[in-house]
Amino acid sequence: MSGARQLTRLLDRPRAFLRLHQSLTVIISAALVLTVLPYIATWYPFNGFGVQKDWVGGFADAGVFVLLAVGLNVVVGLAGLLDLGYAAFFAIGAYTYAYGASSFTGLHIPFWIMLVIGAAVAALFGLLLGAPTLRLRGDYLAIVTLGFGEIVPVVILNADAYTRGTNGITGLAQPDLYGLLGINGFGFTNPYLYFGTVVVIVAIAFIFLQRLQDSRIGRAWVAIREDELAAASMGINTVSTKLLAFAIGATTSGLAGVFYASKLGVVSPDQFGFTVSFTVLAMVVLGGMGNIWGVAAGAFVIFEIQHQGLKQLGAFIQGLNVPVVTLGPLKIDIGSINFINYQYLLYGLALVTMMLLRPEGLFPSRRRRLELHEDTDEVAELLADEMLEP
Amino acid sequence: MSASPGAAVPDAATPAATPADARPILDARGVTKRFGGLVAVREIDFDIPRGAIVSLIGPNGAGKTTFFNIIAGLLEPTDGAIDFMDELIVGRPVRAWAEPFFWFILPGIAVLVAAGLFAIDQGIAGVIAAVAAIGLLIASLLIAVIRPRWYISTLGRAGIFKSGRPNDIVAQGIGRTFQNIRLFANMTAMENVQVGMHSHMHATLIDAALRLKRHRTEEILSQIEAQKWLDYVGLPKRSDVVARNLPYGDQRRLEIARALATRPKLLLLDEPTAGMNPVETTQMTTLIGRIRKELGITILLIEHDMRVVMGVSDRVTVLDHGEKIAEGTPEAVRADPKVIEAYLGAPAQ
């Protein structure tokens, strides 16, 4: 017991240091992710599922969803605005890249500049969506954002003179470092470069979002979530603060869209349907709304379960050779179940279970935990304090 | 830009009011509020002298809180106007129809430029001007919904007036508390007070994202100031406690600290002693007296507890059924037969 206590005391100082130097923590974590994750992929159970290269390609895609989730966390987790159309900004970012760097328009703006342009265009649309929804709250806001999320892919689908409709825009340029570090075009065959790029983008987004969260703007977001009327009565311009939350969320989503489009080389409207909005929202909720680290971890875990776990689960169960059970007309063959077809069923189950057992998410923020567990130890601590100080 | 947050810490706050300053700090004229057929407040003329403590009393449903919310910008009056520090803050819109013209001035110029450029040649310059026109239109409309202060004052110079929103009223110098405590329950006491300082902090998005000096100094100064306000209301050791975990009386104090952090010239207190025991009530009454005396803040008080009202007020106004039935010193009001009638009913004939 005392050994454990000694250990926690020993860890106290580095922990306080990391809390004080948040940006350094992010950079160290990013470096760890960059070096350790590809290495873990070569370990025992994982190497059976695929070679390191495939894993790293998957990690790069996971990075896109981490980016989406930390962006949505600002809108939903901090400002408390339920946004069900988040994939729209993802689509806008991706299509901005398609217009800026493909033979479709003939423009070939470099990827790094397009990141900024894509983010800016998405932010503009974030403001445009935000403006008419300002008076709405809760369910009503969710419906309007849901509508926006549906409108964008439908417009892309039907404006085929400008977007090539269902076929999508193909032949998007790859990122390029112009010989820096001996790297020219990223190509399609080297996922390590994409992985590295997405980790850097996520780290930068992380640092900025964390700093915003700890500023007067972050406090204003939380205040609006807690009590909008009181926030307005304390001098917060709720209109501009909410618009800013929408714009910041959209910016992050736009970054993710540009990166995603460049990695895939193709954009088409079916990549940005409601399922993306829903998946990202589930990531935010399951990860722990309001806590950027929890949300990122939640997004990574869910993405990997979805894209590796379910696939492997099928292979694993097939390997068990469960005999086919026949019950009259009903033939149950567990081995042939394709779990990827059931991913939303499993999502649903996971969400329901989480909401019942741990509503604050896997890694909740301090505030959320308090909100959902009112009667916990903080009160006891307070009483203990009072007893100690006469 | 006003001074840095450090410049207005409690001890250096507004000087105590001078009795020679005779103009009222707040002047309401003919304020009426109808909800459908119900007249909640009817043609109330009401003023608050600088540095005074004025109480608003009346039986339940008399329209006190409605009147309060009109001053605070939460409700728009059906009729009437309110001046604060000789400036119109709440009232019927004046020439509001002219406002949309402002939104189209800059985009209109851009459209004309684009048309001109197109007439000269069909070049890219015309396209850029046309895109600029759309951008300016979007920007104008966004500014119109955000209503920053410079926008309001520009409209004001053109003779266009709309009642301020709550945040504008706070920026003018009216702070408030709520009858049913409305703290940010899951934020710490310190953070609650820092939210109150929001409109006096100026760090922008970029300052915060890049941790520029303005953001860093402001954060530190705001923490120092917030701690001073917490000390002032008597919560020196509670800064890290989450608001919901504070005892009831402390929550009331924290609400006052938060309102003081908005640096008000007039403080609206809506039943600050509701639900308190006699000891807490006495402490609260003392605190209210101190705020006026030490900080020179004028106070408008809604209160049911007559000991508080009679103990601390310079003047009492009585509302009943939305109408003002009496006004004067506490002693005069206490003896007024109309007031007795409102509270106890008319004597039997």
XYZ file of C-alpha atoms in Angstrom:
739
model
C 0.000 0.000 0.000
C 2.680 2.451 1.037
C 4.738 1.375 -1.962
C 1.897 2.362 -4.253
C 1.562 5.660 -2.462
C 5.275 6.270 -2.819
C 4.999 5.567 -6.523
C 2.165 8.039 -6.981
C 4.153 10.619 -5.042
C 7.101 9.911 -7.286
C 4.878 10.447 -10.315
C 3.409 13.651 -8.923
C 6.210 15.895 -10.110
C 6.355 14.744 -13.738
C 2.589 14.857 -13.780
C 2.504 18.446 -12.553
C 5.218 19.291 -15.059
C 3.228 17.838 -17.934
C 0.089 19.634 -16.815
C 1.995 22.903 -16.780
C 3.560 22.287 -20.184
C 0.593 20.959 -22.127
C 2.082 21.622 -25.525
C 5.224 19.711 -24.601
C 3.031 16.820 -23.490
C 1.341 16.821 -26.869
C 4.670 16.858 -28.708
C 6.076 14.024 -26.575
C 2.893 11.989 -27.069
C 2.985 12.591 -30.816
C 6.596 11.438 -30.953
C 5.681 8.336 -28.945
C 2.742 7.586 -31.231
C 4.971 8.003 -34.273
C 7.660 5.650 -33.033
C 5.805 3.146 -30.892
C 2.573 2.475 -32.787
C 4.143 1.052 -35.983
C 6.371 -1.066 -33.741
C 3.425 -2.436 -31.728
C 1.798 -3.451 -35.002
C 4.563 -6.019 -35.462
C 3.822 -7.705 -32.113
C 2.223 -11.072 -31.718
C -1.533 -10.843 -32.055
C -1.378 -7.845 -34.357
C 1.154 -9.124 -36.853
C -1.169 -11.971 -37.641
C -3.789 -9.517 -38.905
C -1.665 -7.728 -41.429
C 1.792 -6.501 -42.203
C 3.094 -3.333 -40.577
C 2.482 -1.313 -43.716
C -1.243 -2.061 -43.716
C -1.469 -1.224 -40.063
C 0.271 2.110 -40.535
C -2.071 2.919 -43.427
C -4.952 2.210 -41.052
C -3.394 4.426 -38.386
C -3.250 7.286 -40.878
C -6.979 6.880 -41.505
C -7.557 6.670 -37.770
C -5.717 9.974 -37.485
C -8.324 11.555 -39.753
C -11.055 10.454 -37.381
C -9.089 11.606 -34.335
C -8.892 15.014 -35.973
C -12.629 14.989 -36.712
C -13.425 13.921 -33.162
C -11.327 16.584 -31.423
C -12.953 19.186 -33.661
C -16.469 18.012 -32.917
C -15.520 17.946 -29.254
C -15.308 21.739 -29.321
C -18.846 22.051 -30.670
C -20.536 19.286 -28.694
C -18.301 18.734 -25.681
C -17.369 22.298 -24.815
C -20.042 24.583 -26.224
C -22.802 21.974 -25.837
C -24.201 22.432 -29.351
C -25.389 19.097 -30.689
C -24.151 18.957 -34.279
C -25.359 15.970 -36.325
C -24.115 17.289 -39.670
C -20.444 17.433 -38.934
C -19.478 15.341 -41.978
C -20.582 18.247 -44.193
C -17.474 20.223 -43.256
C -15.374 17.125 -43.833
C -16.850 16.936 -47.334
C -16.290 20.639 -47.919
C -12.620 20.314 -46.927
C -12.160 17.279 -49.175
C -13.861 18.865 -52.180
C -11.912 22.076 -51.685
C -8.771 19.988 -52.064
C -10.245 18.282 -55.107
C -10.839 21.675 -56.729
C -7.456 23.012 -55.729
C -5.243 20.093 -56.632
C -6.544 17.897 -59.418
C -6.815 17.845 -63.165
C -10.566 18.467 -62.784
C -10.000 22.204 -62.460
C -6.430 22.164 -63.741
C -5.198 23.891 -60.582
C -2.254 22.338 -58.777
C -1.911 24.168 -55.527
C 0.474 22.401 -53.108
C -1.068 20.246 -50.386
C 0.327 22.367 -47.550
C -1.288 25.526 -48.863
C -4.502 23.625 -49.545
C -4.609 22.575 -45.893
C -4.961 26.229 -44.960
C -7.398 26.998 -47.772
C -9.537 23.932 -47.036
C -9.676 24.821 -43.349
C -10.630 28.406 -44.171
C -13.382 27.386 -46.591
C -14.788 24.918 -44.047
C -14.654 27.634 -41.376
C -16.646 29.957 -43.642
C -19.293 27.284 -44.080
C -19.208 26.702 -40.332
C -20.121 30.355 -39.842
C -22.817 30.166 -42.517
C -24.401 27.149 -40.875
C -23.951 28.593 -37.413
C -25.685 31.897 -38.140
C -29.226 30.590 -38.752
C -29.049 28.053 -35.898
C -28.132 30.511 -33.163
C -31.560 30.746 -31.657
C -31.981 26.988 -31.586
C -31.057 24.661 -28.799
C -30.927 20.962 -28.119
C -33.199 18.879 -30.339
C -34.021 21.700 -32.726
C -30.391 22.485 -33.343
C -29.705 18.786 -33.932
C -32.412 18.632 -36.601
C -31.127 21.689 -38.464
C -27.526 20.472 -38.433
C -28.737 17.043 -39.527
C -30.400 18.738 -42.476
C -27.215 20.572 -43.370
C -25.290 17.305 -43.166
C -27.723 15.768 -45.651
C -27.877 18.755 -47.978
C -24.151 18.912 -48.675
C -23.712 15.339 -50.043
C -26.986 15.637 -51.973
C -25.873 18.877 -53.591
C -22.523 17.311 -54.455
C -24.319 14.304 -55.888
C -26.661 16.310 -58.076
C -24.466 19.172 -59.202
C -22.586 16.780 -61.437
C -21.477 19.442 -63.868
C -19.284 20.803 -61.068
C -18.608 17.686 -59.002
C -18.939 14.742 -61.425
C -21.772 13.457 -59.248
C -21.554 9.861 -58.059
C -18.329 9.194 -59.921
C -16.560 11.730 -57.790
C -13.420 13.620 -58.665
C -10.422 11.400 -59.241
C -6.727 11.912 -59.765
C -6.140 14.211 -56.795
C -2.543 15.257 -56.298
C -0.497 13.650 -53.539
C 1.285 15.722 -50.913
C 4.811 16.616 -51.857
C 7.830 17.710 -49.856
C 9.817 18.905 -52.901
C 12.946 16.995 -52.023
C 12.990 18.086 -48.376
C 14.375 15.157 -46.306
C 14.873 13.422 -49.633
C 11.105 13.056 -50.106
C 9.297 14.126 -53.206
C 5.721 13.013 -53.936
C 4.129 10.835 -51.236
C 2.733 8.369 -53.782
C 0.189 5.727 -52.907
C 2.501 3.004 -51.706
C 4.141 4.551 -48.669
C 1.685 4.900 -45.753
C 4.443 5.971 -43.335
C 4.585 9.447 -44.843
C 0.828 9.882 -44.488
C 0.959 8.591 -40.956
C 3.702 11.061 -40.085
C 1.786 13.928 -41.692
C -1.467 13.189 -39.910
C 0.263 12.881 -36.543
C 1.827 16.296 -37.050
C -1.517 17.827 -38.087
C -3.293 16.244 -35.128
C -0.584 17.438 -32.758
C -0.857 21.012 -34.009
C -4.652 20.913 -33.764
C -4.333 19.447 -30.286
C -2.038 22.202 -29.062
C -4.271 24.954 -30.420
C -7.505 23.437 -29.162
C -6.062 22.794 -25.727
C -4.890 26.369 -25.466
C -8.268 27.671 -26.575
C -9.958 25.495 -24.002
C -7.918 27.145 -21.246
C -8.558 30.697 -22.414
C -11.388 33.143 -21.875
C -12.944 31.748 -25.049
C -12.921 28.190 -23.703
C -14.466 29.382 -20.456
C -17.148 31.206 -22.415
C -17.967 28.001 -24.339
C -18.360 26.014 -21.156
C -20.385 28.798 -19.552
C -22.799 28.738 -22.503
C -23.103 24.978 -22.188
C -23.840 25.292 -18.488
C -26.354 28.125 -18.644
C -26.745 30.271 -21.720
C -28.863 32.937 -20.064
C -26.464 33.399 -17.172
C -23.564 33.482 -19.616
C -25.226 36.309 -21.559
C -25.906 38.131 -18.295
C -22.185 37.959 -17.487
C -21.281 39.864 -20.632
C -20.567 36.990 -22.998
C -21.734 37.639 -26.539
C -23.391 34.257 -26.985
C -23.818 34.798 -30.721
C -20.173 35.297 -31.549
C -19.042 32.673 -29.052
C -21.289 29.997 -30.528
C -20.332 30.979 -34.071
C -16.709 30.671 -33.098
C -17.286 27.173 -31.748
C -18.909 26.173 -35.031
C -16.087 27.737 -37.015
C -13.325 26.086 -34.967
C -15.028 22.701 -35.261
C -15.454 23.176 -39.008
C -11.833 24.263 -39.410
C -10.578 21.057 -37.826
C -12.964 19.053 -39.956
C -11.776 20.873 -43.063
C -8.168 19.980 -42.276
C -9.205 16.356 -41.916
C -11.059 16.531 -45.231
C -8.067 17.899 -47.138
C -5.772 15.249 -45.716
C -8.251 12.451 -46.314
C -8.802 13.479 -49.944
C -5.070 13.667 -50.610
C -4.482 10.227 -49.108
C -7.285 8.585 -51.039
C -6.755 10.472 -54.274
C -10.527 10.355 -54.862
C -13.518 12.204 -53.463
C -17.109 11.125 -53.958
C -20.295 12.090 -52.126
C -20.886 8.672 -50.541
C -17.813 9.090 -48.340
C -19.465 11.875 -46.396
C -22.866 10.533 -45.466
C -24.641 10.617 -42.139
C -22.720 7.563 -40.935
C -19.564 9.675 -40.729
C -21.297 12.336 -38.621
C -22.756 9.652 -36.448
C -19.496 7.733 -36.064
C -17.616 10.856 -35.038
C -20.316 11.788 -32.552
C -20.164 8.270 -31.092
C -16.398 8.657 -30.808
C -16.804 11.908 -28.890
C -19.427 10.479 -26.558
C -17.707 7.172 -25.930
C -14.304 8.771 -25.522
C -15.450 11.270 -22.935
C -17.056 14.518 -24.032
C -15.103 17.632 -23.181
C -11.790 15.869 -22.604
C -9.640 16.226 -25.688
C -7.371 13.299 -24.754
C -10.291 11.023 -24.029
C -11.987 11.959 -27.275
C -8.809 11.277 -29.258
C -8.312 7.908 -27.556
C -11.989 7.047 -28.086
C -11.759 7.924 -31.763
C -8.650 5.800 -32.239
C -10.070 2.795 -30.393
C -13.416 2.908 -32.210
C -11.769 3.341 -35.580
C -9.474 0.385 -35.024
C -12.324 -1.805 -33.770
C -14.370 -0.845 -36.803
C -11.650 -1.388 -39.377
C -9.503 -4.094 -37.883
C -11.321 -5.574 -34.917
C -14.537 -6.563 -36.667
C -12.684 -7.979 -39.648
C -10.450 -10.060 -37.404
C -13.363 -11.113 -35.213
C -14.918 -12.768 -38.261
C -11.673 -14.530 -39.126
C -11.226 -15.550 -35.504
C -14.684 -17.058 -35.190
C -14.296 -18.766 -38.510
C -11.146 -20.324 -37.096
C -13.092 -21.769 -34.162
C -14.974 -24.020 -36.572
C -18.311 -23.709 -34.781
C -20.572 -26.395 -36.264
C -23.596 -25.223 -38.236
C -26.744 -25.538 -36.130
C -29.979 -26.326 -37.913
C -33.258 -25.533 -36.153
C -35.978 -26.550 -38.582
C -35.994 -23.930 -41.334
C -33.435 -21.826 -39.421
C -29.790 -22.466 -40.178
C -27.348 -20.791 -37.816
C -23.820 -20.625 -39.092
C -21.806 -18.461 -36.720
C -18.639 -18.993 -38.687
C -20.017 -17.254 -41.767
C -21.137 -14.070 -40.037
C -19.550 -11.026 -41.559
C -19.218 -8.773 -38.537
C -18.563 -5.661 -40.574
C -22.182 -5.853 -41.727
C -23.206 -5.651 -38.095
C -20.966 -2.767 -37.101
C -23.830 -0.370 -36.448
C -25.660 -2.976 -34.422
C -22.536 -3.425 -32.357
C -22.128 0.367 -32.124
C -25.648 0.650 -30.856
C -25.046 -2.018 -28.258
C -21.791 -0.395 -27.187
C -23.474 3.013 -26.898
C -26.370 1.678 -24.860
C -24.025 -0.227 -22.578
C -21.803 2.801 -22.120
C -24.675 5.127 -21.380
C -25.937 2.756 -18.732
C -22.630 1.937 -17.071
C -20.377 4.885 -17.703
C -22.326 7.820 -19.141
C -19.363 10.179 -18.915
C -17.345 8.152 -21.488
C -14.124 6.210 -21.199
C -11.903 9.137 -20.288
C -14.189 11.884 -19.051
C -13.281 15.470 -18.269
C -13.453 16.444 -14.625
C -16.593 18.511 -15.270
C -18.508 15.767 -17.025
C -17.740 13.273 -14.303
C -19.052 15.672 -11.695
C -22.128 16.419 -13.716
C -23.093 12.787 -14.038
C -22.014 11.610 -10.597
C -23.146 14.365 -8.311
C -22.817 12.441 -5.112
C -19.178 11.415 -5.399
C -16.171 12.002 -3.250
C -15.697 15.701 -3.921
C -18.308 16.526 -1.314
C -16.647 14.168 1.124
C -13.299 15.821 0.421
C -14.816 19.193 1.080
C -16.225 18.045 4.385
C -12.868 16.547 5.333
C -11.217 19.884 4.553
C -13.661 21.679 6.737
C -13.001 19.314 9.620
C -9.263 19.815 9.315
C -9.394 23.600 9.259
C -11.301 25.003 12.174
C -9.779 49.259 -25.123
C -10.146 49.863 -21.454
C -7.352 49.478 -18.952
C -5.825 46.104 -18.209
C -7.722 43.912 -15.716
C -5.220 44.715 -12.985
C -6.185 48.353 -13.069
C -9.610 47.806 -11.573
C -9.011 45.403 -8.728
C -11.502 45.920 -5.920
C -9.523 48.390 -3.811
C -8.861 50.638 -6.795
C -12.426 50.468 -8.109
C -14.807 53.344 -8.763
C -14.595 56.144 -6.211
C -17.483 56.471 -3.795
C -20.353 58.476 -5.206
C -20.561 62.113 -4.325
C -23.909 63.346 -3.057
C -23.534 66.413 -5.280
C -24.013 64.193 -8.312
C -27.730 64.614 -8.505
C -28.546 63.021 -11.829
C -30.009 59.528 -11.419
C -27.850 56.645 -12.590
C -30.872 54.853 -14.006
C -34.028 56.483 -15.229
C -37.012 54.443 -16.409
C -39.958 56.213 -18.000
C -43.345 54.683 -18.641
C -42.085 51.119 -18.808
C -44.872 48.715 -19.766
C -44.708 45.014 -20.480
C -47.637 43.014 -21.776
C -47.708 39.260 -22.139
C -50.706 38.826 -24.412
C -53.621 40.153 -22.375
C -51.730 40.227 -19.096
C -50.077 43.487 -18.182
C -47.124 42.446 -16.048
C -45.722 45.946 -15.653
C -47.769 49.084 -16.306
C -46.240 52.498 -17.030
C -43.641 52.518 -14.336
C -41.586 55.665 -13.796
C -38.623 54.828 -11.695
C -35.208 56.251 -11.052
C -32.218 55.279 -9.009
C -29.995 58.016 -7.542
C -26.262 57.503 -7.866
C -24.753 55.580 -4.954
C -28.116 54.692 -3.425
C -29.570 51.378 -2.382
C -33.082 51.203 -3.757
C -35.415 48.324 -2.987
C -38.230 47.036 -5.078
C -40.840 45.183 -3.053
C -44.312 43.888 -3.594
C -46.441 40.772 -3.201
C -45.759 37.733 -5.370
C -46.619 38.342 -9.017
C -46.358 42.100 -8.675
C -44.008 42.377 -11.650
C -40.746 42.957 -9.786
C -38.704 40.339 -11.605
C -40.258 41.284 -14.943
C -39.151 44.871 -14.406
C -35.722 43.596 -13.394
C -35.405 41.495 -16.517
C -36.360 44.469 -18.676
C -33.519 46.490 -17.174
C -31.113 43.570 -17.657
C -32.040 43.246 -21.327
C -33.682 39.832 -21.065
C -37.135 41.129 -21.947
C -38.036 43.857 -24.372
C -40.565 46.340 -22.999
C -43.851 46.817 -24.848
C -43.507 50.516 -24.215
C -41.322 52.987 -22.414
C -37.604 53.605 -22.221
C -34.746 53.238 -19.777
C -31.704 55.505 -19.605
C -28.561 54.407 -17.855
C -25.893 57.037 -17.160
C -27.780 59.405 -19.470
C -27.694 56.949 -22.327
C -30.681 55.099 -23.745
C -30.162 51.361 -23.200
C -33.634 49.818 -23.392
C -36.668 50.988 -25.292
C -38.747 50.698 -28.418
C -36.674 50.412 -31.599
C -36.045 53.708 -33.359
C -35.694 53.729 -37.140
C -34.919 49.989 -37.116
C -36.084 49.778 -40.736
C -32.992 51.721 -41.759
C -30.557 49.138 -40.380
C -30.603 46.722 -43.362
C -29.378 49.524 -45.636
C -26.109 49.483 -43.723
C -25.576 45.841 -44.598
C -25.643 46.598 -48.287
C -23.406 49.666 -48.417
C -20.054 47.869 -48.741
C -21.320 44.937 -50.860
C -23.144 47.465 -53.040
C -19.943 49.388 -53.664
C -18.203 46.117 -54.546
C -21.007 45.212 -56.965
C -20.686 48.599 -58.672
C -16.925 48.156 -58.948
C -17.450 44.657 -60.383
C -19.983 45.951 -62.908
C -17.624 48.716 -63.918
C -14.739 46.301 -64.371
C -16.902 43.961 -66.414
C -17.932 46.852 -68.626
C -14.278 47.689 -69.341
C -13.242 44.112 -70.088
C -14.367 40.641 -69.066
C -11.175 40.094 -67.070
C -10.383 38.415 -63.785
C -10.517 41.733 -61.875
C -14.279 41.843 -62.312
C -14.623 38.293 -61.011
C -12.531 39.155 -57.957
C -14.696 42.206 -57.259
C -17.848 40.097 -57.621
C -16.491 37.507 -55.185
C -15.536 40.353 -52.850
C -19.121 41.608 -53.027
C -20.448 38.240 -51.872
C -17.805 38.058 -49.153
C -18.648 41.539 -47.921
C -22.356 40.714 -47.878
C -21.720 37.607 -45.771
C -19.419 39.570 -43.480
C -21.989 42.365 -43.063
C -24.747 39.924 -42.214
C -22.533 38.108 -39.711
C -21.615 41.402 -38.070
C -25.304 42.251 -37.922
C -26.072 39.070 -35.979
C -23.005 39.345 -33.758
C -23.680 43.059 -33.048
C -20.241 44.078 -31.788
C -20.095 47.303 -29.814
C -18.642 49.404 -32.631
C -21.534 48.309 -34.843
C -24.074 49.412 -32.246
C -22.387 52.760 -31.774
C -22.165 53.294 -35.538
C -25.901 52.663 -35.803
C -26.438 54.937 -32.823
C -24.641 57.769 -34.608
C -27.064 57.312 -37.511
C -29.993 57.602 -35.110
C -30.897 53.912 -35.192
C -31.621 52.315 -31.849
C -32.447 48.806 -30.684
C -32.583 47.600 -27.086
C -29.293 46.111 -25.960
C -28.932 42.397 -25.494
C -27.983 41.210 -21.992
C -24.288 41.244 -22.835
C -24.514 44.836 -24.079
C -26.242 45.878 -20.873
C -23.490 44.232 -18.817
C -20.863 46.023 -20.885
C -22.635 49.318 -20.084
C -22.124 48.616 -16.387
C -25.160 46.789 -15.019
C -24.390 43.517 -13.252
C -26.979 41.147 -11.881
C -27.702 38.052 -9.821
C -30.608 35.673 -10.222
C -33.499 34.811 -7.938
C -32.931 31.088 -8.443
C -29.159 30.774 -8.384
C -27.762 30.371 -11.863
C -24.097 29.643 -11.396
C -22.084 27.634 -13.887
C -22.512 24.573 -11.738
C -19.649 22.463 -13.036
C -17.057 25.220 -13.116
C -14.945 26.111 -10.112
C -15.671 29.217 -8.063
C -12.612 30.863 -9.599
C -13.749 30.051 -13.144
C -17.221 31.393 -12.408
C -15.759 34.738 -11.388
C -13.408 34.706 -14.388
C -16.408 34.272 -16.670
C -17.793 37.434 -15.081
C -14.631 39.215 -16.203
C -15.119 38.061 -19.792
C -16.061 41.414 -21.275
C -13.083 43.128 -19.647
C -10.592 40.701 -21.120
C -9.407 41.245 -24.646
C -7.286 38.235 -25.600
C -8.371 37.108 -29.040
C -8.421 33.674 -30.569
C -4.909 34.194 -31.902
C -3.569 35.459 -28.576
C -4.900 32.338 -26.892
C -3.842 29.863 -29.589
C -0.285 31.184 -29.696
C -0.110 31.976 -25.962
C 0.911 35.530 -26.709
C 1.807 37.890 -23.926
C -1.591 39.535 -23.844
C -3.250 36.196 -23.138
C -0.723 35.148 -20.489
C -0.744 38.383 -18.521
C -4.514 38.634 -18.733
C -4.962 35.101 -17.423
C -2.716 35.746 -14.429
C -4.248 39.133 -13.679
C -7.760 37.719 -14.008
C -6.924 34.985 -11.522
C -5.604 37.551 -9.065
C -8.667 39.728 -9.523
C -11.040 36.766 -9.240
C -9.362 35.754 -5.995
C -9.825 39.292 -4.690
C -13.526 39.188 -5.437
C -13.819 35.804 -3.772
C -12.019 37.202 -0.726
C -14.284 40.229 -0.790
C -17.515 38.256 -0.577
C -16.032 35.936 2.030
C -15.038 32.846 0.058
C -11.246 33.072 0.279
C -10.596 29.342 0.408
C -13.208 28.172 -2.023
C -11.598 29.114 -5.321
C -10.994 25.537 -6.500
C -14.316 24.138 -5.359
C -16.809 23.325 -8.086
C -19.775 25.665 -7.743
C -22.377 22.929 -7.354
C -20.559 21.594 -4.290
C -20.689 24.896 -2.436
C -23.170 25.306 0.396
C -26.259 27.328 -0.478
C -25.202 30.537 1.233
C -21.793 30.402 -0.425
C -23.435 29.938 -3.823
C -25.342 33.195 -3.246
C -22.078 34.930 -2.333
C -20.349 33.469 -5.369
C -23.103 34.834 -7.574
C -22.462 38.280 -6.135
C -18.699 37.874 -6.652
C -19.357 36.900 -10.243
C -21.616 39.918 -10.775
C -19.041 42.232 -9.146
C -16.412 40.867 -11.528
C -18.339 42.400 -14.428
C -17.327 45.749 -12.832
C -20.832 47.121 -12.592
C -21.802 50.662 -11.736
C -25.272 49.405 -10.892
C -25.806 46.014 -9.318
C -29.182 44.283 -9.593
C -29.749 41.802 -6.765
C -32.790 39.553 -7.126
C -33.721 38.259 -3.667
C -30.152 37.808 -2.428
C -31.277 36.448 0.955
C -33.987 34.072 -0.261
C -33.808 30.808 1.658
C -31.172 32.009 4.105
C -31.166 31.629 7.856
C -31.090 34.770 10.065
C -27.304 34.670 10.549
C -26.640 34.359 6.839
C -29.202 37.090 6.160
C -27.415 39.475 8.507
C -24.085 38.710 6.857
C -25.602 39.286 3.425
C -27.114 42.602 4.526
C -23.714 43.692 5.785
C -22.123 42.650 2.496
C -24.665 44.663 0.505
C -23.963 47.709 2.657
C -20.231 47.270 2.170
C -20.533 46.979 -1.611
C -22.230 50.343 -1.731
C -19.945 52.033 0.776
C -16.564 50.606 -0.211
C -17.000 50.086 -3.931
C -19.405 52.946 -4.602
C -21.741 50.675 -6.533
C -25.394 51.643 -6.750
C -27.709 48.779 -5.842
C -31.215 47.840 -6.883
C -32.608 45.157 -4.641
C -35.634 42.927 -4.927
C -36.352 41.447 -1.555
C -39.090 39.859 0.485
C -37.326 39.953 3.816
C -38.480 43.251 5.334
C -35.620 43.329 7.841
C -33.168 43.473 4.962
C -35.229 46.022 3.051
C -35.794 48.348 5.996
C -32.244 47.902 7.267
C -30.282 48.742 4.186
C -32.421 50.744 1.728
C -32.328 54.475 1.141
C -35.559 54.283 -0.757
C -38.253 51.703 -1.286
C -40.583 51.334 -4.259
C -43.656 49.151 -3.925
C -45.216 47.397 -6.908
C -48.583 45.699 -6.924
C -50.269 44.168 -9.957
C -47.632 45.737 -12.189
C -48.216 49.250 -10.936
C -46.207 51.457 -8.665
C -48.315 52.124 -5.574
C -45.831 53.805 -3.271
C -42.327 55.190 -3.175
C -40.264 56.801 -0.439
C -38.122 56.217 2.604
C -38.551 52.872 4.336
C -40.428 54.508 7.211
C -42.840 56.356 4.940
C -43.545 53.257 2.901
C -44.090 51.144 5.969
C -46.797 53.560 7.137
C -48.467 53.918 3.746
C -52.024 52.556 3.921
C -51.905 51.477 0.266
C -48.910 49.267 0.981
C -50.558 47.714 3.991
C -53.618 47.090 1.859
C -51.547 45.417 -0.874
C -49.908 43.095 1.579
C -52.717 42.421 4.007
C -55.843 43.220 1.997
C -58.266 46.120 2.361
C -59.919 46.643 5.740
C -63.514 45.463 6.003
C -66.032 48.204 5.249
